[in-house]
Tab-separated table of C-alpha atoms in Angstrom:
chain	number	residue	atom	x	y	z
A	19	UNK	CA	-49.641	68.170	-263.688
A	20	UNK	CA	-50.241	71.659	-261.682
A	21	UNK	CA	-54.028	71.280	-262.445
A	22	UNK	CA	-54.237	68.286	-260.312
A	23	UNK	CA	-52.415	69.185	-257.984
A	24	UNK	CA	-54.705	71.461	-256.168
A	25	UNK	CA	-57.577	68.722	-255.211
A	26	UNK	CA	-54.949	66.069	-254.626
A	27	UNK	CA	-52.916	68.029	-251.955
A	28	UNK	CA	-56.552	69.635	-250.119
A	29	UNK	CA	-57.203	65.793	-250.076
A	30	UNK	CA	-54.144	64.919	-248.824
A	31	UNK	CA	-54.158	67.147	-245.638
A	32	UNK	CA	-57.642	66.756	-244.813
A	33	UNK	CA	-59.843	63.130	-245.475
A	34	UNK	CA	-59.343	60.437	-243.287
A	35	UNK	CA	-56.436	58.044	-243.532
A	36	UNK	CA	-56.540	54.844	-244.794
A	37	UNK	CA	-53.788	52.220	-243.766
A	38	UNK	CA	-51.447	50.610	-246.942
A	39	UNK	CA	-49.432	48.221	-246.439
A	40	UNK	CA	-47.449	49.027	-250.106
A	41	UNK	CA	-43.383	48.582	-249.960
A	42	UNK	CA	-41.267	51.648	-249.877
A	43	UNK	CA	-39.544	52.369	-252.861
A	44	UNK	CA	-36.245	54.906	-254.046
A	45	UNK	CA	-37.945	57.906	-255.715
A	46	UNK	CA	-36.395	60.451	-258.163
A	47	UNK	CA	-38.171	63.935	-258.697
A	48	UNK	CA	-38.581	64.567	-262.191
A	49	UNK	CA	-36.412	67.783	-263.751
A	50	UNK	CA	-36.954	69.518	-266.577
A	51	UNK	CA	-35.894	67.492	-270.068
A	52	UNK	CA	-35.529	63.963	-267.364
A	53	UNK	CA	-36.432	60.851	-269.745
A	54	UNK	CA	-36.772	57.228	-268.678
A	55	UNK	CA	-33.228	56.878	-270.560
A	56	UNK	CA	-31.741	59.533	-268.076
A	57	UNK	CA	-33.272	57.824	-264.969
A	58	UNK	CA	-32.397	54.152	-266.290
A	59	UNK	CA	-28.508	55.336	-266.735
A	60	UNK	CA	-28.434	57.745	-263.283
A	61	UNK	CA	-29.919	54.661	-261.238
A	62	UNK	CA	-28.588	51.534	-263.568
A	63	UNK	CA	-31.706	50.128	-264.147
A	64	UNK	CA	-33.398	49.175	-267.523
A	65	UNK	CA	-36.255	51.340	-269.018
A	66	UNK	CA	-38.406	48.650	-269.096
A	67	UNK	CA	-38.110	48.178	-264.981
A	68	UNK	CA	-39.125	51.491	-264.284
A	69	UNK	CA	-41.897	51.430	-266.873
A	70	UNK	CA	-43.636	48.496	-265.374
A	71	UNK	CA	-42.960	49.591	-261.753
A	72	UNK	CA	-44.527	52.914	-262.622
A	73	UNK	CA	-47.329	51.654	-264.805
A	74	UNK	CA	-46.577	54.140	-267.760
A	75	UNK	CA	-46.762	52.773	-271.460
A	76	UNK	CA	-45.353	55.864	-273.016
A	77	UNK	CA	-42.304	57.652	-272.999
A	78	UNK	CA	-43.816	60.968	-271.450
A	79	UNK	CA	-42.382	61.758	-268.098
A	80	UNK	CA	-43.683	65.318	-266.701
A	81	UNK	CA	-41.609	67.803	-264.376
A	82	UNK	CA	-41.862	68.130	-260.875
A	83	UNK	CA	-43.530	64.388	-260.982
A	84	UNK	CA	-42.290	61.376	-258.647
A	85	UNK	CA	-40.986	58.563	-260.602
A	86	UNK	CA	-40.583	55.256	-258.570
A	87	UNK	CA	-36.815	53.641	-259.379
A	88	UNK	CA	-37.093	50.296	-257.366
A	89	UNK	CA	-38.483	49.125	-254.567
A	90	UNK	CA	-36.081	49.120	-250.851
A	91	UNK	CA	-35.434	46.337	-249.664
A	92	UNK	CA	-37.024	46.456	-246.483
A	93	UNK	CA	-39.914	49.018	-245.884
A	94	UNK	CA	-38.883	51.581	-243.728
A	95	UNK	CA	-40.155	51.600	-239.927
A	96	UNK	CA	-40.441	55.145	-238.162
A	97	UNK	CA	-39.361	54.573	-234.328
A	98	UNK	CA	-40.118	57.935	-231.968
A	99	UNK	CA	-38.506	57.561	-227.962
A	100	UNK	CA	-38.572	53.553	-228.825
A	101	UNK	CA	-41.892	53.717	-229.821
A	102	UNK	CA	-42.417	51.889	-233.518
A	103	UNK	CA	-45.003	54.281	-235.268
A	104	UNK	CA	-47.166	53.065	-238.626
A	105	UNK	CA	-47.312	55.516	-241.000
A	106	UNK	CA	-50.705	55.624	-242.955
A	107	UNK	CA	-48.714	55.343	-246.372
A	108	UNK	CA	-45.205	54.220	-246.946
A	109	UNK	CA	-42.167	56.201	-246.780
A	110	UNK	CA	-40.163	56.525	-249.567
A	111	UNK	CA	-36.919	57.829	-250.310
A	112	UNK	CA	-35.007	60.379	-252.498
A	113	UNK	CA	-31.227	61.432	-252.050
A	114	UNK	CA	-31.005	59.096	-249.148
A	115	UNK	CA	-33.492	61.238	-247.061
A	116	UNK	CA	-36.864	59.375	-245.968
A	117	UNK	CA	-40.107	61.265	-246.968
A	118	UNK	CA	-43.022	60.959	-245.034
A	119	UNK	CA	-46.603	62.428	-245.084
A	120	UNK	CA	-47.032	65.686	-243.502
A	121	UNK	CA	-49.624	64.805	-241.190
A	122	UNK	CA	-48.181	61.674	-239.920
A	123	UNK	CA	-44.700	63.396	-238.416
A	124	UNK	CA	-46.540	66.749	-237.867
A	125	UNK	CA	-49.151	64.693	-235.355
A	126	UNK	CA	-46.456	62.462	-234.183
A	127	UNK	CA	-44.217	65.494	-232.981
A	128	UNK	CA	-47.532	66.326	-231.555
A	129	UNK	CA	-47.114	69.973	-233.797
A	130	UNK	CA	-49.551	72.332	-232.493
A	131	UNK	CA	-50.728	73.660	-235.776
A	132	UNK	CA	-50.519	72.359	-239.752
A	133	UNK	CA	-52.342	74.809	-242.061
A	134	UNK	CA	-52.896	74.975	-245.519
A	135	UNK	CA	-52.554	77.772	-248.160
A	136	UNK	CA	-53.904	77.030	-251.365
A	137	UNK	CA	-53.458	80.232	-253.177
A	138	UNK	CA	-49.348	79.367	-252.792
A	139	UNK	CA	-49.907	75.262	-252.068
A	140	UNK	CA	-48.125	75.934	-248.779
A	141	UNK	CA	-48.271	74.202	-245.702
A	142	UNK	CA	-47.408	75.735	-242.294
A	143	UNK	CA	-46.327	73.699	-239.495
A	144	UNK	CA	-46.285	75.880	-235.643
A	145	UNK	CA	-44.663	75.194	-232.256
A	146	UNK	CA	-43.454	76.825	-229.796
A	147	UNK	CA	-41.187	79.478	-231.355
A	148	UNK	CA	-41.062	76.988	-234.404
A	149	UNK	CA	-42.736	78.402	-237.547
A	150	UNK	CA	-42.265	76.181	-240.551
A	151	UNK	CA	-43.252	76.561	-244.355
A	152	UNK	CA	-43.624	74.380	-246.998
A	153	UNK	CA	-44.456	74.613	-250.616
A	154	UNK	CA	-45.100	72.346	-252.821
A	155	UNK	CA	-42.605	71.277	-255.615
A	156	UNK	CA	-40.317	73.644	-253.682
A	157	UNK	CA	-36.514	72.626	-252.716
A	158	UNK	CA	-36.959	75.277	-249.921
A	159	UNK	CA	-38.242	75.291	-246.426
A	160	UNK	CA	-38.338	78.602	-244.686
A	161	UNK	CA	-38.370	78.897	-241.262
A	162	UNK	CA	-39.153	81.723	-238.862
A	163	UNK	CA	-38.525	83.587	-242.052
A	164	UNK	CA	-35.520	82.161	-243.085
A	165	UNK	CA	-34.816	79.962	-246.014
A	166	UNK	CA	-33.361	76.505	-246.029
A	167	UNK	CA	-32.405	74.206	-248.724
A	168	UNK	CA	-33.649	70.928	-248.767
A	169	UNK	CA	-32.366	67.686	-250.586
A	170	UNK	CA	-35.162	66.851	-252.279
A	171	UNK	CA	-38.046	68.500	-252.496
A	172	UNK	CA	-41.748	68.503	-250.903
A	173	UNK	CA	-44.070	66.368	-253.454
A	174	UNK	CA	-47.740	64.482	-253.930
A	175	UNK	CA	-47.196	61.135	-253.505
A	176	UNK	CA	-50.288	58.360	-253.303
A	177	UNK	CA	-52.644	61.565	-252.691
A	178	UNK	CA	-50.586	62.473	-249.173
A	179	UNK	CA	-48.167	65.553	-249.540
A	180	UNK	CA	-44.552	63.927	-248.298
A	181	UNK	CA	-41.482	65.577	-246.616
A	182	UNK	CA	-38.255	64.781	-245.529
A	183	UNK	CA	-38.502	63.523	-241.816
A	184	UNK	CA	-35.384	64.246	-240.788
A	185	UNK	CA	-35.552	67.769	-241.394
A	186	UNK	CA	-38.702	68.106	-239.507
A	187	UNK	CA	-37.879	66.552	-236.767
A	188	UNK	CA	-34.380	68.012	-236.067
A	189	UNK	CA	-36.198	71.726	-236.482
A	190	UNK	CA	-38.335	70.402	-233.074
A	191	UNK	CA	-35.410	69.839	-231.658
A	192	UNK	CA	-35.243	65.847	-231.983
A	193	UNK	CA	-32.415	63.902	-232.762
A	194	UNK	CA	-32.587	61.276	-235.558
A	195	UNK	CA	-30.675	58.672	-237.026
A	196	UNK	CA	-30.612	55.870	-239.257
A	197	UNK	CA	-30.263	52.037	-238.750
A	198	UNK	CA	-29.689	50.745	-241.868
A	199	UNK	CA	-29.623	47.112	-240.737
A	200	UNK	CA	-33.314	47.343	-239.935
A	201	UNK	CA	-33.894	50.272	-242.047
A	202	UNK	CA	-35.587	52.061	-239.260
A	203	UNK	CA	-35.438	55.934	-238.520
A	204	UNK	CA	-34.715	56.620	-234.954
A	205	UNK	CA	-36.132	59.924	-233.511
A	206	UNK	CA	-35.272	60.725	-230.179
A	207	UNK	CA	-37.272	63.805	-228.542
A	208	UNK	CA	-36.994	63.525	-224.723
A	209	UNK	CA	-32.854	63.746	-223.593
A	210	UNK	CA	-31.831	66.779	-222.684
A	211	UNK	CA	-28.089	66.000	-223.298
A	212	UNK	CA	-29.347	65.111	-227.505
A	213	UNK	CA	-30.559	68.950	-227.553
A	214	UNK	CA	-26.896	70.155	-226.271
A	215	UNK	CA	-25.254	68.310	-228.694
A	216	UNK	CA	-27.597	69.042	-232.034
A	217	UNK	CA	-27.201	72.422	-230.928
A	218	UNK	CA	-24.018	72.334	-230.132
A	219	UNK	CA	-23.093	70.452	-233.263
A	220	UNK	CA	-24.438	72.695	-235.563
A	221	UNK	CA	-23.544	75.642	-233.824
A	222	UNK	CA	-19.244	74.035	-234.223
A	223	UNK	CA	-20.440	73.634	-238.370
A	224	UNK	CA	-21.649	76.829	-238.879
A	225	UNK	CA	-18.871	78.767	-237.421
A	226	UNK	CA	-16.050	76.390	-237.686
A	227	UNK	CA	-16.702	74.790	-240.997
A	228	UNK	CA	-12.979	74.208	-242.415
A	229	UNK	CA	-11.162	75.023	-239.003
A	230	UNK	CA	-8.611	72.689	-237.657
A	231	UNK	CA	-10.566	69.700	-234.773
A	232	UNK	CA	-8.832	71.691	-231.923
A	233	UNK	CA	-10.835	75.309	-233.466
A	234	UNK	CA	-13.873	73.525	-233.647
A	235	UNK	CA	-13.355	72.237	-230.469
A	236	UNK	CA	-12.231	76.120	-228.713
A	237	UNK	CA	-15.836	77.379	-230.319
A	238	UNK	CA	-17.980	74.383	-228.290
A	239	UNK	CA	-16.275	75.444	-225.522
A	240	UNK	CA	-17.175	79.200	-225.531
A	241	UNK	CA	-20.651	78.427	-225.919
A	242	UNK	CA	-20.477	76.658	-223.443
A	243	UNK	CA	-18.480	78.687	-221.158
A	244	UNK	CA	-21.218	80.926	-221.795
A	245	UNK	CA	-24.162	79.166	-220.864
A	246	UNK	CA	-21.899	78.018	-217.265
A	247	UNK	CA	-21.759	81.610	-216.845
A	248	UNK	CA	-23.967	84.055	-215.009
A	249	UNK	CA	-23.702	86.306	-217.731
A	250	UNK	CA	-25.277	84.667	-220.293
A	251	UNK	CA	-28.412	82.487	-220.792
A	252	UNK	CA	-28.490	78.969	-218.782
A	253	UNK	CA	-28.993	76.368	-221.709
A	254	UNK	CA	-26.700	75.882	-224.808
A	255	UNK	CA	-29.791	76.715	-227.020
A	256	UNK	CA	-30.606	80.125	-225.146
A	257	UNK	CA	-26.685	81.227	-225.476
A	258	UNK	CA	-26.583	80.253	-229.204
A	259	UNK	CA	-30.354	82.013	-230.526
A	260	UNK	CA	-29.225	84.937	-227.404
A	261	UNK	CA	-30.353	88.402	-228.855
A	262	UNK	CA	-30.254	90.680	-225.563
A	263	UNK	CA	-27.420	92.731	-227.466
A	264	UNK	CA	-28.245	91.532	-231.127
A	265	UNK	CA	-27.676	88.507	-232.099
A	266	UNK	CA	-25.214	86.888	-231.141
A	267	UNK	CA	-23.859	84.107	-233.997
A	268	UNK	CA	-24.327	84.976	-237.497
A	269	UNK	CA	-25.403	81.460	-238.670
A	270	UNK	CA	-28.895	82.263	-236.413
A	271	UNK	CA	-29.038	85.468	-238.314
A	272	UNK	CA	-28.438	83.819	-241.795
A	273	UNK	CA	-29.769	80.259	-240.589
A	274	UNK	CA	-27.004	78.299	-241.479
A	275	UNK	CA	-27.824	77.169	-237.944
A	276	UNK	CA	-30.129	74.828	-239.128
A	277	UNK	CA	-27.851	73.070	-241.313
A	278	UNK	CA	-26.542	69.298	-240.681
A	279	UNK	CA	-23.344	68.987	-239.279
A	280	UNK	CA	-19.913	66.849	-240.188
A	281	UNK	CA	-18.777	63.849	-238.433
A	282	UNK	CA	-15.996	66.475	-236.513
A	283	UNK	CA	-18.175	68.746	-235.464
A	284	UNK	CA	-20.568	66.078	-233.458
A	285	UNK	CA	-17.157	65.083	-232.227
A	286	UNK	CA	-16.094	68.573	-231.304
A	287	UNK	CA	-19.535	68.976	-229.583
A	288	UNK	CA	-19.203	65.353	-227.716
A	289	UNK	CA	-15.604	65.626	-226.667
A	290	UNK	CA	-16.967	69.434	-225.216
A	291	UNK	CA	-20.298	67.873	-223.496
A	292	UNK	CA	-17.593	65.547	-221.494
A	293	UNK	CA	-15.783	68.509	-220.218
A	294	UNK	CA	-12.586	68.425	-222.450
A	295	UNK	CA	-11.818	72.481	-222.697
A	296	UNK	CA	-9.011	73.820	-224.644
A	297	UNK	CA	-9.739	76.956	-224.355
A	298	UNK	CA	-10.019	77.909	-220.547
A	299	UNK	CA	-12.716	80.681	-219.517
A	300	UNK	CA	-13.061	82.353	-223.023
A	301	UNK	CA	-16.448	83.795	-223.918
A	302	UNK	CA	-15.841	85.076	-227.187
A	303	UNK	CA	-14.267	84.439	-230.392
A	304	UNK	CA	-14.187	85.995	-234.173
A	305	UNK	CA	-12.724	86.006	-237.256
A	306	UNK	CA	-10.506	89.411	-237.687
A	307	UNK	CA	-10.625	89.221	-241.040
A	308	UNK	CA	-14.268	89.313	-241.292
A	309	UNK	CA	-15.721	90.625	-238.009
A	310	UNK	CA	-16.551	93.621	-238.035
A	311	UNK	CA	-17.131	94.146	-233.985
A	312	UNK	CA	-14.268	96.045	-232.844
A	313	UNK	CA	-15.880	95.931	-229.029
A	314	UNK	CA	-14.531	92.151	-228.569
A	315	UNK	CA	-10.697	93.547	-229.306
A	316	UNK	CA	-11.102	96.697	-227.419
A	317	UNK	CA	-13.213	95.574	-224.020
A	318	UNK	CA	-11.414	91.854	-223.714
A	319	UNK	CA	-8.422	89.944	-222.979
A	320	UNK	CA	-6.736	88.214	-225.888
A	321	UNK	CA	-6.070	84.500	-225.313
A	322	UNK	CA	-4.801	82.812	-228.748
A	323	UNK	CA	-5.728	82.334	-232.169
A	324	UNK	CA	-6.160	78.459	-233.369
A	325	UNK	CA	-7.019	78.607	-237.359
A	326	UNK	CA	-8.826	81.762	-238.774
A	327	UNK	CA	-10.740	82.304	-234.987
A	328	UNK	CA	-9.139	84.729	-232.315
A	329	UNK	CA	-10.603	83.230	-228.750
A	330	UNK	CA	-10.629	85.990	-226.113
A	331	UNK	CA	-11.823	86.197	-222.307
């Protein structure tokens, strides 16, 4: 398997596409000791099935290989700002997150850079700020040097290398979501208000993960108390990734920032984005059993605590 790898993937990101019209199927990444039996009981289909759908007459299934488990119902359409998109070869998907080929999203994003190492079978995406890498068989995506876990990971599929879309395009800022009536993926990269509240949003997860709605909601509000005031950057964005004085949020720092956030926290960060502040002109918070910044307590004016979070002015 990791011989051919090397001339598939230099294939993949470099000859000229060729349009398929195949139907998208659920994948599973092969593990280490995965059998047909395994898959068939995981996915409650018959051996048989997935033997015929994956052409195989033995009983030899290698690691780190893509195993089709059946087909999806309706092949996945890729939408970006309304505009329905063809990708070259067919998504699939694997622990409900739709893969996609690397070029196809990177040029659609319009990504000013994709590189390829082949001494680590990495691939680099670059924009802006935005530095993303990507190895292959890897369940990790690092970016501007920190590491990220992924769902599934990056893998060869039909000679393209595939990764997950929705992970790549929320990096670049874009908002995504799923219609699962028309199985469609929905990537929104122009409103200004979807980059306040995927920041925002994430921002409420990282640091209010477990807190009680109204904590959640008291941590939107300070960030954006912050960007409202001439103190601090003008854009939620800017006040969250703020360094002037180190940085400011430990999630940027350990890039838990980048991580998908709950049902509560989008509401949190929605309910904030419509003005609904609980926490009047407070422009800091922390945890006193954690923090170690003693400046906040001695330089500020205590408001109240709601859940493990102290909120100060």
């Amino acid at each position: 398997m990791k011989k051919i790898i090397c001339s598939i993937l230099v294939a993949s990101m470099f000859l000229t596409n060729t349009v398929s019209h195949a139907n998208s199927f659920l994948m599973h990444t092969a593990k280490a000791g995965d059998s047909y039996f395994y898959i068939s009981e995981k996915y409650n289909v018959t051996i048989n099935e997935l033997k015929a759908l994956n052409e195989d007459s033995d009983d030899i299934i290698y690691e780190g290989s893509l195993v089709k488990v059946k087909p999806i119902s309706k092949n996945i359409t890729i939408k970006i700002d309304n505009i329905t998109l063809q990708p070259d070869q067919s998504p699939y998907i694997e622990n409900n997150r739709t893969f996609v080929p690397i070029r196809f999203i990177a040029e659609a994003l319009n990504i000013d850079k994709i590189l390829w190492d082949d001494s680590s079978k990495t691939a680099t995406l670059m924009n802006n700020e935005k530095t993303i890498k990507l190895t292959l068989g890897s369940h990790i995506a690092n970016v501007n040097g920190k590491d990220i876990k992924l769902d599934a990971p990056i893998s060869i599929y039909k000679g393209r290398t595939y990764i997950p879309i929705r992970f790549i395009s929320e990096i670049f800022d874009c908002i995504v979501s799923w219609d699962n009536s028309s199985s469609t993926v929905l990537i929104d990269t122009k409103s200004t208000y979807n980059e306040d509240l995927y920041w925002l949003s994430r921002i409420i997860e990282a640091e209010a993960q477990g807190e009680p709605f109204e904590g959640k909601l008291a941590v939107g509000n300070v960030v954006v108390n912050r960007k409202n005031s001439p103190n601090f950057p003008n854009t939620i964005k800017k006040v969250i990734f703020d360094t002037n004085y180190g940085y400011q949020y430990t999630p940027v720092l350990n890039g838990t920032i980048y991580n998908s956030p709950s049902w509560e926290s989008i509401k949190a960060a929605k309910m904030v984005l419509a003005g609904n502040n609980n926490i009047s002109n407070c422009l800091y918070f922390l945890n006193p059993r954690k923090s170690t910044n003693t400046w906040i307590i001695k330089n500020r004016t205590f408001y109240k605590s709601i859940g493990l979070h102290d909120f100060y002015r």
